[in-house]
């Protein structure tokens, strides 16, 4: 009789670990014997984990799939406050490495049967006596189940050094608990056919070890004062994008500010031209320069009294394009065209866009971040975002096209050409 499992047995083992992670929310997890990183590929989506580590003695196996643990495009486009670092090491589970101490969860899925019994003792000392994690999940084949595979005397894999019965696995686990201060719960995955579960047990037997309170320092083979050992070779490491990174936080905030400011500007222009949308009538037209400064002072008063989204604001009077004339030091008259822009108060953006308020924390923090970003133009007192008036941009583009069509397009003259002209004069 060949037992068929649905889902496949390896998926059931992985799901057991995932369910444990969901319930207990460990922040630091290491998978010993990670092979081609199959379990790690699933655990990386559980963002309660902040440090995810894989260890395997076969570095070639790790390298086959390690780049599949890299962040996806959505992780960069929509970063969150969650922090995740992934590290992959080549090394033996019978050797100590200080970087693996103090984890919340250690998993050893179908690993110990590939070790000699002497190495299993070393494994026990390293994991339970040196690493001292809060919890350990160990799975291994149940030899009593093998006769259902027509393998009453053989092992399931040619590399297995042993396969324990339920009594043998229990004996080893209880010995570990006694020596290193843990308690264990026995379970498994891969149920036997109806009527045979009690007789043969699970196909893969599992021990869930939990460190006893008050005994975490007992029976330690290496004290805190011992020299740190670094036996493993780091093959891969990656930090996932996180809003805890100031550069990423600034990029997201700037993107949100520009998006909402442009949206409010377009709405104001539509309102001014008669295509009114009352939900975002929040922008006002300003002049660049002193007029903008005077108007923005009015917006500063809003910082302590955020405006609810959709509230009406007093719009300034309509301005037309003009020129400013003055006399220079030589007595000659000069002029400068005043450019028109749309001013969107930061207080309105902050109060109308929950994401901005959540990310920045306060209006003053938002202003401080934007003042240091070259993509954002603020009013002189920093109270508002300044955007070019869309109508003015279109007028300038049309004027440039008219100039080109008239045949008086501006041409550039190089220094060499200018010298040639001087010689010919």
Tab-separated table of C-alpha atoms in Angstrom:
chain	number	residue	atom	x	y	z
A	1	UNK	CA	0.000	0.000	0.000
A	2	UNK	CA	1.401	3.392	-0.972
A	3	UNK	CA	0.154	6.261	1.173
A	4	UNK	CA	-0.690	9.419	-0.770
A	5	UNK	CA	-0.787	12.729	1.083
A	6	UNK	CA	-2.768	15.782	0.101
A	7	UNK	CA	-1.318	18.353	0.414
A	8	UNK	CA	2.114	16.794	-0.174
A	9	UNK	CA	3.977	15.901	2.988
A	10	UNK	CA	6.684	18.566	2.616
A	11	UNK	CA	3.977	21.251	2.343
A	12	UNK	CA	2.311	19.951	5.482
A	13	UNK	CA	5.611	20.246	7.356
A	14	UNK	CA	6.106	23.806	6.128
A	15	UNK	CA	2.520	24.707	6.985
A	16	UNK	CA	3.043	23.423	10.518
A	17	UNK	CA	5.891	25.910	10.952
A	18	UNK	CA	3.874	28.727	9.359
A	19	UNK	CA	0.943	28.087	11.697
A	20	UNK	CA	3.330	28.199	14.669
A	21	UNK	CA	4.735	31.526	13.458
A	22	UNK	CA	1.230	32.980	13.078
A	23	UNK	CA	0.327	32.009	16.627
A	24	UNK	CA	3.568	32.942	18.395
A	25	UNK	CA	4.894	35.784	16.199
A	26	UNK	CA	8.635	35.221	16.622
A	27	UNK	CA	10.846	38.099	15.487
A	28	UNK	CA	14.028	36.092	14.870
A	29	UNK	CA	13.787	32.744	13.052
A	30	UNK	CA	16.526	30.416	11.772
A	31	UNK	CA	15.969	27.332	9.612
A	32	UNK	CA	18.728	24.751	10.042
A	33	UNK	CA	19.264	22.605	6.972
A	34	UNK	CA	17.451	25.110	4.770
A	35	UNK	CA	18.654	23.434	1.524
A	36	UNK	CA	17.124	25.390	-1.407
A	37	UNK	CA	15.316	27.825	0.921
A	38	UNK	CA	11.817	26.432	0.362
A	39	UNK	CA	10.583	27.163	3.886
A	40	UNK	CA	12.281	30.571	3.936
A	41	UNK	CA	10.473	31.514	0.711
A	42	UNK	CA	7.183	31.121	2.563
A	43	UNK	CA	8.239	32.648	5.865
A	44	UNK	CA	9.428	35.897	4.271
A	45	UNK	CA	5.790	36.920	3.720
A	46	UNK	CA	5.105	36.813	7.467
A	47	UNK	CA	6.336	40.254	8.364
A	48	UNK	CA	6.190	39.781	12.114
A	49	UNK	CA	9.609	38.228	11.471
A	50	UNK	CA	12.391	40.821	11.512
A	51	UNK	CA	15.403	38.513	11.026
A	52	UNK	CA	15.127	35.368	8.897
A	53	UNK	CA	18.190	33.135	8.660
A	54	UNK	CA	18.950	29.943	6.773
A	55	UNK	CA	21.882	27.568	7.368
A	56	UNK	CA	22.979	24.614	5.274
A	57	UNK	CA	26.234	22.707	4.913
A	58	UNK	CA	25.774	22.587	1.131
A	59	UNK	CA	26.436	26.077	-0.171
A	60	UNK	CA	25.591	25.074	-3.741
A	61	UNK	CA	22.032	24.230	-2.699
A	62	UNK	CA	21.601	27.631	-1.079
A	63	UNK	CA	22.927	29.481	-4.123
A	64	UNK	CA	20.411	27.795	-6.429
A	65	UNK	CA	17.452	29.706	-5.045
A	66	UNK	CA	18.825	32.370	-2.703
A	67	UNK	CA	18.036	35.294	-5.025
A	68	UNK	CA	14.379	34.298	-4.878
A	69	UNK	CA	14.414	35.726	-1.353
A	70	UNK	CA	15.070	39.249	-2.660
A	71	UNK	CA	12.363	41.921	-2.234
A	72	UNK	CA	9.720	42.127	-4.947
A	73	UNK	CA	8.915	45.303	-6.852
A	74	UNK	CA	5.873	45.916	-4.640
A	75	UNK	CA	8.153	45.969	-1.583
A	76	UNK	CA	9.933	48.972	-3.092
A	77	UNK	CA	6.821	50.669	-4.468
A	78	UNK	CA	4.807	50.294	-1.273
A	79	UNK	CA	7.237	49.980	1.647
A	80	UNK	CA	5.813	49.514	5.122
A	81	UNK	CA	7.110	50.052	8.647
A	82	UNK	CA	7.863	46.327	8.886
A	83	UNK	CA	11.558	45.471	9.001
A	84	UNK	CA	12.994	42.294	7.512
A	85	UNK	CA	16.573	41.181	7.062
A	86	UNK	CA	17.443	37.833	5.479
A	87	UNK	CA	20.800	36.092	5.918
A	88	UNK	CA	21.978	32.775	4.461
A	89	UNK	CA	25.015	30.908	5.806
A	90	UNK	CA	27.014	27.882	4.784
A	91	UNK	CA	27.958	25.854	7.826
A	92	UNK	CA	27.433	22.726	9.904
A	93	UNK	CA	24.754	22.493	12.562
A	94	UNK	CA	27.316	20.762	14.764
A	95	UNK	CA	29.389	23.957	14.971
A	96	UNK	CA	28.754	27.022	17.093
A	97	UNK	CA	28.302	30.480	15.603
A	98	UNK	CA	27.584	33.476	17.814
A	99	UNK	CA	25.365	35.107	15.179
A	100	UNK	CA	22.726	32.435	15.768
A	101	UNK	CA	22.321	32.928	19.514
A	102	UNK	CA	19.211	34.401	21.084
A	103	UNK	CA	16.667	33.501	18.397
A	104	UNK	CA	12.966	33.145	19.076
A	105	UNK	CA	12.517	30.077	16.880
A	106	UNK	CA	14.831	27.423	15.436
A	107	UNK	CA	13.445	24.952	12.903
A	108	UNK	CA	15.039	21.628	11.948
A	109	UNK	CA	12.821	20.002	9.354
A	110	UNK	CA	13.839	16.465	8.325
A	111	UNK	CA	17.487	17.180	9.187
A	112	UNK	CA	18.716	15.131	12.127
A	113	UNK	CA	18.263	11.786	10.323
A	114	UNK	CA	21.058	12.903	7.945
A	115	UNK	CA	23.489	13.135	10.907
A	116	UNK	CA	25.377	10.374	12.645
A	117	UNK	CA	24.258	9.676	16.185
A	118	UNK	CA	27.465	11.334	17.436
A	119	UNK	CA	26.618	14.431	15.423
A	120	UNK	CA	23.073	14.397	16.798
A	121	UNK	CA	24.618	14.811	20.270
A	122	UNK	CA	26.671	17.747	19.004
A	123	UNK	CA	23.556	19.173	17.326
A	124	UNK	CA	21.714	19.014	20.664
A	125	UNK	CA	24.512	20.866	22.455
A	126	UNK	CA	24.750	23.574	19.782
A	127	UNK	CA	21.000	24.206	19.464
A	128	UNK	CA	19.773	23.763	23.031
A	129	UNK	CA	22.949	24.465	24.983
A	130	UNK	CA	24.604	27.243	22.938
A	131	UNK	CA	21.955	28.947	20.775
A	132	UNK	CA	19.323	28.677	23.560
A	133	UNK	CA	16.293	29.727	21.455
A	134	UNK	CA	12.870	30.332	22.938
A	135	UNK	CA	11.365	27.520	20.820
A	136	UNK	CA	12.625	24.699	18.579
A	137	UNK	CA	10.658	22.656	16.052
A	138	UNK	CA	12.249	19.322	15.074
A	139	UNK	CA	10.692	16.942	12.552
A	140	UNK	CA	12.045	13.546	11.529
A	141	UNK	CA	10.670	10.439	9.756
A	142	UNK	CA	8.694	7.968	11.842
A	143	UNK	CA	10.167	4.523	11.190
A	144	UNK	CA	6.944	2.787	12.257
A	145	UNK	CA	5.157	4.298	9.260
A	146	UNK	CA	7.563	2.759	6.738
A	147	UNK	CA	5.804	-0.552	6.281
A	148	UNK	CA	2.972	1.373	4.613
A	149	UNK	CA	5.519	2.246	1.918
A	150	UNK	CA	6.563	-1.420	1.559
A	151	UNK	CA	9.842	-0.514	3.296
A	152	UNK	CA	9.633	-2.493	6.536
A	153	UNK	CA	13.426	-2.677	6.951
A	154	UNK	CA	14.809	0.111	4.750
A	155	UNK	CA	15.072	3.852	5.169
A	156	UNK	CA	13.190	6.398	3.079
A	157	UNK	CA	16.344	8.041	1.709
A	158	UNK	CA	19.786	6.670	0.934
A	159	UNK	CA	21.471	9.431	2.973
A	160	UNK	CA	19.529	8.733	6.157
A	161	UNK	CA	21.809	7.481	8.921
A	162	UNK	CA	18.884	6.364	11.072
A	163	UNK	CA	15.106	6.642	11.346
A	164	UNK	CA	13.610	6.629	14.813
A	165	UNK	CA	10.479	5.017	16.118
A	166	UNK	CA	8.166	7.183	18.189
A	167	UNK	CA	9.657	5.770	21.398
A	168	UNK	CA	13.237	6.493	20.256
A	169	UNK	CA	12.383	10.054	19.239
A	170	UNK	CA	10.624	10.606	22.565
A	171	UNK	CA	13.621	9.255	24.487
A	172	UNK	CA	16.026	11.672	22.747
A	173	UNK	CA	13.685	14.646	23.164
A	174	UNK	CA	13.103	14.077	26.895
A	175	UNK	CA	16.848	13.739	27.463
A	176	UNK	CA	17.379	17.111	25.737
A	177	UNK	CA	14.701	18.698	27.920
A	178	UNK	CA	16.274	17.369	31.087
A	179	UNK	CA	19.787	18.520	30.193
A	180	UNK	CA	19.018	21.979	28.817
A	181	UNK	CA	15.845	23.162	30.518
A	182	UNK	CA	13.111	22.700	27.923
A	183	UNK	CA	9.696	21.081	27.703
A	184	UNK	CA	8.409	19.252	24.633
A	185	UNK	CA	5.107	18.520	22.935
A	186	UNK	CA	4.833	15.633	20.445
A	187	UNK	CA	2.745	15.784	17.300
A	188	UNK	CA	3.222	15.239	13.577
A	189	UNK	CA	1.928	15.553	10.020
A	190	UNK	CA	0.916	12.968	7.446
A	191	UNK	CA	-1.877	10.938	8.969
A	192	UNK	CA	-2.117	7.188	8.546
A	193	UNK	CA	-5.057	5.534	6.751
A	194	UNK	CA	-8.265	5.187	8.769
A	195	UNK	CA	-7.929	2.735	11.636
A	196	UNK	CA	-4.101	2.731	11.661
A	197	UNK	CA	-3.234	6.129	13.205
A	198	UNK	CA	-2.821	4.820	16.745
A	199	UNK	CA	-0.751	1.850	15.572
A	200	UNK	CA	1.767	3.667	13.330
A	201	UNK	CA	1.405	7.341	14.204
A	202	UNK	CA	2.236	10.239	11.860
A	203	UNK	CA	4.459	9.849	8.823
A	204	UNK	CA	6.648	12.752	10.040
A	205	UNK	CA	6.889	13.038	13.807
A	206	UNK	CA	7.411	16.485	15.287
A	207	UNK	CA	8.693	17.722	18.615
A	208	UNK	CA	7.932	21.311	19.658
A	209	UNK	CA	10.401	22.368	22.365
A	210	UNK	CA	9.858	25.425	24.545
A	211	UNK	CA	12.451	26.896	26.876
A	212	UNK	CA	11.454	26.813	30.535
A	213	UNK	CA	11.282	30.144	32.335
A	214	UNK	CA	14.101	30.639	34.810
A	215	UNK	CA	16.254	27.919	33.270
A	216	UNK	CA	17.571	29.737	30.212
A	217	UNK	CA	20.998	30.138	31.825
A	218	UNK	CA	21.226	26.603	33.169
A	219	UNK	CA	23.513	23.978	31.611
A	220	UNK	CA	24.982	26.542	29.180
A	221	UNK	CA	28.123	25.245	27.544
A	222	UNK	CA	29.315	28.742	26.621
A	223	UNK	CA	28.791	31.694	28.941
A	224	UNK	CA	28.247	35.279	27.895
A	225	UNK	CA	31.912	36.001	28.571
A	226	UNK	CA	33.108	33.305	26.191
A	227	UNK	CA	34.825	34.368	22.990
A	228	UNK	CA	32.390	34.774	20.114
A	229	UNK	CA	32.734	32.150	17.410
A	230	UNK	CA	31.985	32.790	13.742
A	231	UNK	CA	32.160	29.395	12.065
A	232	UNK	CA	29.732	30.013	9.216
A	233	UNK	CA	30.284	31.699	5.859
A	234	UNK	CA	27.776	34.381	4.907
A	235	UNK	CA	26.532	33.700	1.360
A	236	UNK	CA	23.685	36.178	1.049
A	237	UNK	CA	22.075	39.030	2.954
A	238	UNK	CA	19.397	41.563	2.086
A	239	UNK	CA	17.485	44.274	3.938
A	240	UNK	CA	13.905	44.795	2.801
A	241	UNK	CA	12.743	48.382	2.180
A	242	UNK	CA	11.271	49.856	5.341
A	243	UNK	CA	9.852	53.214	6.332
A	244	UNK	CA	12.176	53.089	9.323
A	245	UNK	CA	14.850	54.042	6.780
A	246	UNK	CA	14.861	57.857	6.632
A	247	UNK	CA	15.725	57.974	2.928
A	248	UNK	CA	12.826	55.685	2.020
A	249	UNK	CA	10.463	57.583	4.315
A	250	UNK	CA	11.418	60.867	2.642
A	251	UNK	CA	10.927	59.417	-0.841
A	252	UNK	CA	7.439	58.134	0.032
A	253	UNK	CA	6.419	61.378	1.714
A	254	UNK	CA	7.597	63.507	-1.210
A	255	UNK	CA	5.760	61.265	-3.656
A	256	UNK	CA	2.535	61.521	-1.638
A	257	UNK	CA	2.830	65.291	-1.217
A	258	UNK	CA	3.393	65.895	-4.924
A	259	UNK	CA	0.559	63.559	-5.906
A	260	UNK	CA	-2.033	65.183	-3.630
A	261	UNK	CA	-0.814	68.707	-4.282
A	262	UNK	CA	-1.161	68.189	-8.045
A	263	UNK	CA	-4.602	66.705	-7.543
A	264	UNK	CA	-5.718	69.708	-5.496
A	265	UNK	CA	-4.197	72.099	-8.034
A	266	UNK	CA	-6.099	70.496	-10.902
A	267	UNK	CA	-9.301	70.684	-8.898
A	268	UNK	CA	-8.788	74.392	-8.204
A	269	UNK	CA	-8.165	75.057	-11.906
A	270	UNK	CA	-11.330	73.160	-12.811
A	271	UNK	CA	-13.255	75.151	-10.222
A	272	UNK	CA	-11.867	78.433	-11.586
A	273	UNK	CA	-12.897	77.497	-15.135
A	274	UNK	CA	-16.391	76.493	-14.037
A	275	UNK	CA	-15.903	72.724	-13.753
A	276	UNK	CA	-16.327	72.748	-10.001
A	277	UNK	CA	-15.640	69.802	-7.690
A	278	UNK	CA	-16.568	70.815	-4.145
A	279	UNK	CA	-14.735	67.912	-2.515
A	280	UNK	CA	-11.297	69.383	-3.143
A	281	UNK	CA	-11.793	73.143	-3.385
A	282	UNK	CA	-8.752	73.699	-1.240
A	283	UNK	CA	-6.122	75.465	-3.361
A	284	UNK	CA	-5.388	79.079	-3.953
A	285	UNK	CA	-3.471	80.983	-6.623
A	286	UNK	CA	-0.465	82.988	-5.470
A	287	UNK	CA	2.312	85.093	-6.896
A	288	UNK	CA	5.913	84.023	-6.636
A	289	UNK	CA	7.777	86.451	-4.408
A	290	UNK	CA	6.431	88.893	-1.834
A	291	UNK	CA	2.777	88.273	-2.684
A	292	UNK	CA	3.293	84.541	-2.066
A	293	UNK	CA	4.996	85.277	1.261
A	294	UNK	CA	2.155	87.484	2.484
A	295	UNK	CA	-0.502	84.978	1.482
A	296	UNK	CA	1.312	82.011	3.004
A	297	UNK	CA	1.339	83.688	6.423
A	298	UNK	CA	-2.392	83.149	6.492
A	299	UNK	CA	-1.855	79.412	6.087
A	300	UNK	CA	0.513	79.259	9.065
A	301	UNK	CA	-2.460	79.918	11.341
A	302	UNK	CA	-3.946	76.606	10.223
A	303	UNK	CA	-1.179	74.473	11.734
A	304	UNK	CA	-2.727	74.319	15.180
A	305	UNK	CA	-6.206	74.035	13.680
A	306	UNK	CA	-6.120	71.405	10.912
A	307	UNK	CA	-8.729	71.861	8.219
A	308	UNK	CA	-11.051	68.948	7.572
A	309	UNK	CA	-10.911	67.596	4.045
A	310	UNK	CA	-13.572	69.270	1.959
A	311	UNK	CA	-13.662	72.475	3.985
A	312	UNK	CA	-13.864	75.729	2.089
A	313	UNK	CA	-10.861	78.028	2.112
A	314	UNK	CA	-10.786	81.661	1.275
A	315	UNK	CA	-9.326	82.029	-2.200
A	316	UNK	CA	-7.210	85.082	-3.005
A	317	UNK	CA	-8.197	87.501	-5.617
A	318	UNK	CA	-7.597	86.670	-9.255
A	319	UNK	CA	-4.170	87.816	-10.490
A	320	UNK	CA	-3.026	88.433	-14.066
A	321	UNK	CA	0.410	88.176	-15.502
A	322	UNK	CA	2.437	91.380	-15.113
A	323	UNK	CA	5.952	92.767	-15.075
A	324	UNK	CA	7.943	94.375	-12.292
A	325	UNK	CA	10.025	97.434	-13.365
A	326	UNK	CA	12.976	98.949	-11.465
A	327	UNK	CA	16.034	101.116	-12.105
A	328	UNK	CA	19.480	99.502	-11.782
A	329	UNK	CA	22.674	101.137	-10.533
A	330	UNK	CA	23.483	102.548	-13.983
A	331	UNK	CA	20.199	104.359	-14.140
A	332	UNK	CA	18.784	101.936	-16.693
A	333	UNK	CA	15.343	100.523	-16.359
A	334	UNK	CA	15.018	96.716	-16.101
A	335	UNK	CA	12.029	94.445	-15.815
A	336	UNK	CA	11.203	90.967	-14.577
A	337	UNK	CA	8.118	88.908	-15.314
A	338	UNK	CA	6.333	87.662	-12.223
A	339	UNK	CA	5.384	84.016	-12.568
A	340	UNK	CA	2.081	82.717	-11.345
A	341	UNK	CA	1.859	79.491	-9.337
A	342	UNK	CA	-0.618	77.539	-7.280
A	343	UNK	CA	0.017	77.388	-3.552
A	344	UNK	CA	-1.231	74.328	-1.654
A	345	UNK	CA	-1.020	74.811	2.141
A	346	UNK	CA	0.815	72.040	3.967
A	347	UNK	CA	-1.789	72.218	6.735
A	348	UNK	CA	-4.479	71.241	4.227
A	349	UNK	CA	-2.391	68.413	2.785
A	350	UNK	CA	-1.557	67.113	6.243
A	351	UNK	CA	-5.146	67.173	7.500
A	352	UNK	CA	-6.762	65.829	4.304
A	353	UNK	CA	-4.339	62.972	3.593
A	354	UNK	CA	-4.254	60.428	6.457
A	355	UNK	CA	-1.193	58.699	5.028
A	356	UNK	CA	0.823	61.934	5.221
A	357	UNK	CA	-0.154	62.531	8.837
A	358	UNK	CA	0.590	58.903	9.746
A	359	UNK	CA	4.012	58.923	8.092
A	360	UNK	CA	5.188	62.360	9.208
A	361	UNK	CA	3.709	62.413	12.708
A	362	UNK	CA	3.336	66.192	12.781
A	363	UNK	CA	3.070	69.123	10.433
A	364	UNK	CA	6.435	70.483	11.541
A	365	UNK	CA	8.111	67.149	10.772
A	366	UNK	CA	6.530	67.143	7.312
A	367	UNK	CA	7.792	70.664	6.604
A	368	UNK	CA	11.295	69.785	7.830
A	369	UNK	CA	11.491	66.765	5.521
A	370	UNK	CA	10.227	68.677	2.480
A	371	UNK	CA	12.583	71.618	3.021
A	372	UNK	CA	15.548	69.323	2.376
A	373	UNK	CA	14.157	67.779	-0.803
A	374	UNK	CA	15.014	69.291	-4.202
A	375	UNK	CA	11.835	67.971	-5.838
A	376	UNK	CA	9.557	70.100	-3.674
A	377	UNK	CA	9.312	73.891	-3.879
A	378	UNK	CA	7.971	75.540	-0.740
A	379	UNK	CA	6.864	79.094	-0.083
A	380	UNK	CA	9.396	81.318	1.678
A	381	UNK	CA	7.980	80.602	5.118
A	382	UNK	CA	7.585	76.882	4.343
A	383	UNK	CA	3.827	76.868	4.865
A	384	UNK	CA	2.771	75.747	1.382
A	385	UNK	CA	3.840	73.711	-1.638
A	386	UNK	CA	4.244	75.809	-4.794
A	387	UNK	CA	3.271	74.326	-8.156
A	388	UNK	CA	3.445	75.929	-11.574
A	389	UNK	CA	0.102	77.157	-12.866
A	390	UNK	CA	-0.989	74.777	-15.603
A	391	UNK	CA	-2.525	77.602	-17.656
A	392	UNK	CA	0.702	79.593	-17.542
A	393	UNK	CA	2.723	76.577	-18.621
A	394	UNK	CA	0.445	76.104	-21.619
A	395	UNK	CA	0.683	79.822	-22.524
A	396	UNK	CA	4.485	79.722	-22.411
A	397	UNK	CA	4.603	76.586	-24.552
A	398	UNK	CA	2.259	78.184	-27.092
A	399	UNK	CA	4.385	81.359	-27.126
A	400	UNK	CA	7.524	79.299	-27.776
A	401	UNK	CA	5.840	77.481	-30.665
A	402	UNK	CA	4.700	80.802	-32.161
A	403	UNK	CA	8.271	82.084	-31.976
A	404	UNK	CA	9.590	79.062	-33.825
A	405	UNK	CA	6.857	79.344	-36.491
A	406	UNK	CA	7.712	83.003	-37.069
A	407	UNK	CA	11.238	82.128	-38.178
A	408	UNK	CA	12.896	83.927	-35.270
A	409	UNK	CA	13.872	80.884	-33.311
A	410	UNK	CA	16.709	81.478	-30.872
A	411	UNK	CA	20.072	80.187	-32.049
A	412	UNK	CA	23.269	79.660	-30.073
A	413	UNK	CA	26.684	80.990	-31.049
A	414	UNK	CA	29.857	79.214	-30.039
A	415	UNK	CA	32.939	81.025	-28.748
A	416	UNK	CA	34.967	79.969	-31.797
A	417	UNK	CA	32.371	81.428	-34.199
A	418	UNK	CA	32.350	84.670	-32.257
A	419	UNK	CA	36.141	84.925	-32.576
A	420	UNK	CA	35.900	84.340	-36.346
A	421	UNK	CA	33.387	87.141	-36.628
A	422	UNK	CA	35.670	89.526	-34.744
A	423	UNK	CA	38.548	88.737	-37.072
A	424	UNK	CA	36.449	89.449	-40.145
A	425	UNK	CA	35.238	92.783	-38.869
